[in-house]
Short mmCIF file of C-alpha atoms in Angstrom, two decimals:
data_model
loop_
_atom_site.label_atom_id
_atom_site.label_comp_id
_atom_site.label_asym_id
_atom_site.label_seq_id
_atom_site.Cartn_x
_atom_site.Cartn_y
_atom_site.Cartn_z
CA MET A 8 -64.06 -3.03 19.53
CA ARG A 9 -66.61 -2.39 22.28
CA TYR A 10 -65.53 -1.60 25.85
CA ASP A 11 -67.48 -1.95 29.07
CA CYS A 12 -65.90 1.15 30.60
CA LEU A 13 -63.33 3.81 29.71
CA VAL A 14 -61.66 6.07 32.30
CA ILE A 15 -59.79 9.32 31.69
CA SER A 16 -58.68 11.99 34.14
CA ASP A 17 -56.88 15.30 34.56
CA LEU A 18 -57.98 16.92 31.30
CA HIS A 19 -57.41 20.43 32.67
CA LEU A 20 -59.63 22.23 30.18
CA GLY A 21 -58.70 25.90 30.29
CA SER A 22 -55.00 25.15 30.57
CA ASP A 23 -52.71 26.05 27.68
CA VAL A 24 -51.14 22.60 27.87
CA CYS A 25 -54.39 20.62 27.56
CA GLN A 26 -54.23 18.29 24.55
CA ALA A 27 -57.65 19.49 23.40
CA VAL A 28 -57.40 18.36 19.77
CA LEU A 29 -56.61 14.78 20.76
CA LEU A 30 -59.17 14.91 23.55
CA GLU A 31 -61.92 15.95 21.14
CA GLN A 32 -61.01 13.06 18.84
CA PHE A 33 -60.94 10.62 21.73
CA LEU A 34 -64.32 11.70 23.09
CA GLU A 35 -65.97 11.34 19.68
CA TRP A 36 -64.56 7.82 19.49
CA ALA A 37 -65.25 6.91 23.11
CA VAL A 38 -68.96 7.76 23.17
CA GLU A 39 -69.48 5.26 20.33
CA ASN A 40 -67.29 2.50 21.75
CA THR A 41 -68.16 2.12 25.43
CA GLY A 42 -71.13 1.70 27.71
CA VAL A 43 -69.65 3.87 30.49
CA LEU A 44 -67.28 6.82 30.21
CA VAL A 45 -65.76 8.02 33.49
CA ILE A 46 -63.97 11.35 33.80
CA ASN A 47 -62.06 10.77 37.00
CA GLY A 48 -61.43 14.31 38.18
CA ASP A 49 -59.91 17.60 37.09
CA ILE A 50 -61.88 18.09 33.91
CA PHE A 51 -61.16 21.81 34.41
CA ASP A 52 -57.93 23.53 35.34
CA ASP A 53 -59.95 26.02 37.38
CA LEU A 54 -63.37 27.67 37.29
CA ASN A 55 -62.24 30.66 35.21
CA PHE A 56 -64.25 29.74 32.13
CA ASN A 57 -62.79 32.68 30.20
CA ARG A 58 -59.73 30.49 29.76
CA LEU A 59 -61.67 27.89 27.79
CA SER A 60 -60.83 27.89 24.08
CA LYS A 61 -63.11 26.86 21.23
CA ARG A 62 -61.51 23.41 21.32
CA HIS A 63 -62.20 23.13 25.03
CA PHE A 64 -65.85 24.06 24.51
CA ALA A 65 -66.03 21.51 21.68
CA CYS A 66 -65.01 18.78 24.14
CA LEU A 67 -67.71 19.88 26.59
CA LYS A 68 -70.30 19.91 23.81
CA ILE A 69 -69.55 16.28 22.99
CA LEU A 70 -70.24 15.32 26.60
CA ARG A 71 -73.36 17.45 26.76
CA ARG A 72 -74.68 16.05 23.48
CA ASN A 73 -74.35 12.48 24.71
CA SER A 74 -75.43 12.98 28.32
CA ASP A 75 -79.03 11.75 27.84
CA ARG A 76 -78.39 8.58 25.86
CA ASP A 77 -79.90 5.33 27.10
CA ASP A 78 -76.97 3.24 25.85
CA LEU A 79 -74.21 5.36 27.39
CA ARG A 80 -73.55 6.50 30.94
CA LEU A 81 -71.33 9.51 31.53
CA VAL A 82 -69.80 9.74 35.00
CA TRP A 83 -67.91 12.71 36.39
CA VAL A 84 -65.88 12.09 39.54
CA ARG A 85 -64.94 15.40 41.09
CA GLY A 86 -61.28 16.34 41.33
CA ASN A 87 -59.53 19.00 43.37
CA HIS A 88 -59.59 21.47 40.45
CA ASP A 89 -63.27 21.08 39.60
CA GLY A 90 -64.97 23.20 42.25
CA PRO A 91 -68.48 22.76 43.67
CA ALA A 92 -70.51 19.96 42.12
CA ASP A 93 -73.62 22.13 41.77
CA VAL A 94 -71.63 24.56 39.61
CA VAL A 95 -69.88 22.14 37.30
CA GLY A 96 -72.63 19.52 37.09
CA HIS A 97 -75.07 21.59 35.06
CA ILE A 98 -72.37 22.60 32.58
CA VAL A 99 -72.10 19.13 31.10
CA GLY A 100 -75.47 17.80 32.24
CA VAL A 101 -74.14 14.88 34.26
CA GLN A 102 -74.15 14.07 37.95
CA VAL A 103 -70.89 14.83 39.72
CA LEU A 104 -69.83 12.20 42.25
CA ASP A 105 -67.10 11.95 44.87
CA GLU A 106 -66.49 8.34 43.88
CA TYR A 107 -68.04 5.82 41.51
CA VAL A 108 -68.21 2.04 41.26
CA PHE A 109 -68.33 0.44 37.83
CA ARG A 110 -69.79 -3.06 37.80
CA ASN A 111 -70.05 -5.79 35.22
CA ASP A 112 -70.50 -9.53 35.72
CA ARG A 113 -66.73 -10.05 36.06
CA LEU A 114 -65.41 -7.26 38.30
CA HIS A 115 -66.17 -4.14 40.32
CA LEU A 116 -63.93 -1.10 39.77
CA LEU A 117 -63.80 1.76 42.29
CA ALA A 118 -63.02 5.15 40.72
CA LEU A 119 -61.96 8.16 42.79
CA HIS A 120 -59.66 11.04 41.94
CA GLY A 121 -56.97 10.35 44.55
CA ASP A 122 -56.33 13.82 45.95
CA GLN A 123 -57.83 12.78 49.27
CA PHE A 124 -54.72 10.60 49.79
CA ASP A 125 -52.26 13.40 48.96
CA ARG A 126 -50.91 14.65 52.29
CA PHE A 127 -48.74 17.36 50.77
CA VAL A 128 -51.57 18.94 48.79
CA ASN A 129 -53.90 18.81 51.77
CA ASP A 130 -51.35 20.22 54.23
CA TYR A 131 -49.62 22.79 52.00
CA GLY A 132 -52.31 23.89 49.58
CA TRP A 133 -51.02 27.42 49.02
CA LEU A 134 -47.55 26.15 48.16
CA THR A 135 -48.72 23.53 45.69
CA GLU A 136 -51.04 26.07 44.07
CA ILE A 137 -48.04 28.29 43.32
CA ALA A 138 -45.95 25.35 42.13
CA CYS A 139 -48.72 24.15 39.82
CA GLY A 140 -49.11 27.59 38.26
CA LEU A 141 -45.38 27.92 37.68
CA PHE A 142 -45.21 24.45 36.16
CA TYR A 143 -47.88 25.14 33.56
CA TYR A 144 -46.38 28.53 32.70
CA VAL A 145 -42.92 27.10 32.16
CA GLN A 146 -44.23 24.04 30.34
CA LYS A 147 -46.08 26.24 27.84
CA TRP A 148 -42.97 28.16 26.79
CA ALA A 149 -40.23 25.60 27.36
CA PRO A 150 -41.72 22.08 27.39
CA HIS A 151 -38.46 20.23 26.72
CA GLN A 152 -36.49 22.11 29.36
CA THR A 153 -39.34 21.52 31.80
CA ALA A 154 -39.24 17.79 31.15
CA ARG A 155 -35.49 17.65 31.71
CA TYR A 156 -35.80 19.54 35.00
CA LEU A 157 -38.61 17.33 36.23
CA ARG A 158 -36.58 14.23 35.45
CA ARG A 159 -34.09 15.46 38.03
CA VAL A 160 -36.68 16.14 40.72
CA SER A 161 -39.20 13.44 39.82
CA LYS A 162 -38.15 11.07 42.61
CA LYS A 163 -39.99 13.33 45.05
CA TRP A 164 -43.18 13.19 42.97
CA GLN A 165 -42.67 9.44 42.50
CA ARG A 166 -42.83 9.07 46.28
CA SER A 167 -46.03 11.14 46.33
CA SER A 168 -47.48 8.94 43.59
CA VAL A 169 -46.66 5.79 45.55
CA SER A 170 -48.25 7.26 48.68
CA ILE A 171 -51.45 8.02 46.77
CA ARG A 172 -51.43 4.56 45.24
CA ASP A 173 -51.01 2.91 48.63
CA GLY A 174 -53.76 5.07 50.15
CA ALA A 175 -56.16 4.21 47.34
CA VAL A 176 -55.35 0.50 47.56
CA ALA A 177 -55.88 0.47 51.34
CA TYR A 178 -59.17 2.33 51.00
CA ALA A 179 -60.39 0.01 48.23
CA ALA A 180 -59.44 -3.08 50.22
CA SER A 181 -61.27 -1.74 53.28
CA LYS A 182 -64.42 -1.49 51.15
CA GLY A 183 -63.99 -4.96 49.68
CA PHE A 184 -62.86 -3.93 46.19
CA ARG A 185 -60.09 -5.61 44.23
CA HIS A 186 -59.82 -2.96 41.52
CA VAL A 187 -59.34 0.79 41.96
CA THR A 188 -58.46 3.61 39.57
CA CYS A 189 -57.28 7.14 40.32
CA GLY A 190 -55.92 10.20 38.56
CA HIS A 191 -54.38 13.27 40.26
CA THR A 192 -50.69 12.29 40.05
CA HIS A 193 -50.48 12.80 36.25
CA LEU A 194 -48.40 9.61 36.22
CA PRO A 195 -50.09 6.76 34.30
CA GLY A 196 -49.47 3.26 35.56
CA ILE A 197 -50.96 -0.05 36.55
CA ASP A 198 -49.83 -2.16 39.50
CA GLN A 199 -50.94 -5.26 41.36
CA VAL A 200 -50.62 -4.42 45.07
CA GLY A 201 -51.51 -7.47 47.12
CA ASP A 202 -55.04 -8.45 46.17
CA VAL A 203 -55.88 -5.05 44.66
CA LEU A 204 -55.21 -3.94 41.09
CA TYR A 205 -54.42 -0.21 40.95
CA ALA A 206 -54.61 1.77 37.71
CA ASN A 207 -53.81 5.44 37.24
CA SER A 208 -55.19 7.10 34.11
CA GLY A 209 -52.55 9.84 33.95
CA THR A 210 -53.21 13.21 32.33
CA TRP A 211 -54.05 14.89 29.03
CA THR A 212 -51.61 17.77 29.58
CA GLU A 213 -48.45 15.97 28.45
CA GLN A 214 -47.15 15.30 24.96
CA PRO A 215 -49.08 12.50 23.20
CA PRO A 216 -49.87 9.69 23.29
CA CYS A 217 -52.44 10.35 26.02
CA PRO A 218 -53.37 7.60 28.51
CA PHE A 219 -56.69 6.06 29.49
CA VAL A 220 -57.86 3.01 31.43
CA SER A 221 -60.16 0.50 29.76
CA VAL A 222 -62.30 -2.35 31.07
CA ARG A 223 -63.66 -5.19 28.99
CA GLY A 224 -64.93 -8.29 30.74
CA SER A 225 -62.31 -9.21 33.33
CA GLU A 226 -59.52 -7.27 31.58
CA VAL A 227 -58.25 -3.94 32.89
CA ARG A 228 -55.82 -2.22 30.54
CA LEU A 229 -53.77 0.94 30.42
CA GLU A 230 -54.00 2.18 26.85
CA SER A 231 -53.07 5.32 24.93
CA TRP A 232 -54.60 7.64 22.36
CA PRO A 233 -54.10 7.60 19.44
CA LEU A 234 -54.67 3.87 19.67
CA ALA A 235 -51.64 1.67 19.08
CA THR A 236 -52.14 -0.32 15.88
CA ASP A 237 -49.35 -2.81 16.44
CA GLU A 238 -49.60 -4.32 19.92
CA PRO A 239 -46.47 -6.55 19.63
CA ALA A 240 -44.40 -3.53 18.62
CA ALA A 241 -45.95 -1.49 21.41
CA SER A 242 -45.05 -4.17 23.93
CA GLU A 243 -41.44 -4.13 22.74
CA LEU A 244 -41.42 -0.36 23.10
CA ALA A 245 -42.58 -0.65 26.70
CA HIS A 246 -39.48 -2.65 27.62
CA ALA A 247 -37.22 -0.06 26.01
CA THR A 248 -38.70 3.04 27.59
CA ALA A 249 -37.28 5.04 30.48
CA THR A 250 -37.53 3.91 34.07
CA PRO A 251 -40.16 5.58 36.29
CA SER A 252 -37.63 8.08 37.60
CA ASP A 253 -37.35 9.46 34.03
CA VAL A 254 -41.05 10.28 33.76
CA PRO A 255 -41.87 13.97 34.30
CA VAL A 256 -44.69 14.52 36.77
CA PRO A 257 -46.11 18.02 37.39
CA PRO A 258 -47.00 19.05 40.92
CA PRO A 259 -50.68 18.53 41.70
CA SER A 260 -52.85 21.52 42.54
CA SER A 261 -53.98 22.54 45.98
CA ARG A 262 -57.76 22.62 45.96
CA SER A 263 -58.67 19.56 48.03
CA ARG A 264 -61.88 18.34 49.59
CA SER A 265 -61.40 18.39 53.37
CA ASP A 266 -64.59 16.43 53.91
CA LEU A 267 -63.12 13.58 51.90
CA GLN A 268 -59.60 13.55 53.30
CA ARG A 269 -58.60 10.06 54.25
CA ASP A 270 -55.37 8.60 55.52
CA PRO A 271 -55.62 4.78 55.17
CA SER A 272 -52.32 4.00 56.86
CA ASN A 273 -44.03 12.11 30.62
CA SER A 274 -42.81 10.73 28.77
CA PHE A 275 -45.56 8.12 28.57
CA PRO A 276 -44.89 5.06 26.39
CA GLN A 277 -47.34 4.37 23.59
CA THR A 278 -48.35 0.95 24.74
CA THR A 279 -51.22 -1.21 25.80
CA ARG A 280 -50.64 -3.27 28.94
CA LEU A 281 -52.72 -6.20 30.11
CA LEU A 282 -52.54 -7.55 33.62
CA PRO A 283 -54.09 -10.74 34.98
CA ILE A 284 -57.18 -10.31 37.10
CA ARG A 285 -57.56 -12.28 40.30
CA GLY A 286 -61.13 -13.50 40.43
CA HIS A 287 -64.25 -11.42 40.93
CA ASP A 288 -64.90 -8.58 43.32
CA THR A 289 -67.44 -9.21 46.02
CA PRO A 290 -67.77 -5.92 47.92
#
């Protein structure tokens, strides 16, 4: 199965809750099964590289080893955790971009991290930095209790996720795109909003399966790793899973890019979802 493009985000290498074993497996598979691999922000939890484990370095080595291939393009879209592009770019050997456009002969997909549409993070950076640190600390030692707590408060983060989605959709539409993908919220999902298809690639810091966005021809899917082997069963599971208010979403971090701020106005199910695509993009 060959893909045109695969998108992941919010890996948070250096964090104790990064699913590094699964990520290493996914990267080994991805570099042999796609023409373009996009890491859409927050590859690192912060720039304290002493926090990187052997598994985390193994993931970086896979990217570095495949960075010069003619048949594969690696794209790194900077997130609010990633720091200066000139620092992180040489680590993996790929160019770090603020946004990226994937193109094939059927669609154009705009990829950007999404933090530039997060008003709370941009306005209250110090507070969200503290909240993010507390979340990861508690999640490490009491993941189930953390999930239950976040289910009670997740409506607030759901509203933030919707705001980011709407900002990304408005920005994409203003540029003439009909497909846009973000990360940042840690909440995977795919929605048709007017003429724009919005996909969020979630995070690799929650319990597996771990989400990613795939493109093949005119199809944009939200899939999960490990890959689902029984798509009909996975589809049935999707209808039986919790409503969005039951999905735990951690608070995003505070490090935002002021020069990119724009204001255009888990329980994750193991499933593969296919949405219809409305024609071709002509940005």
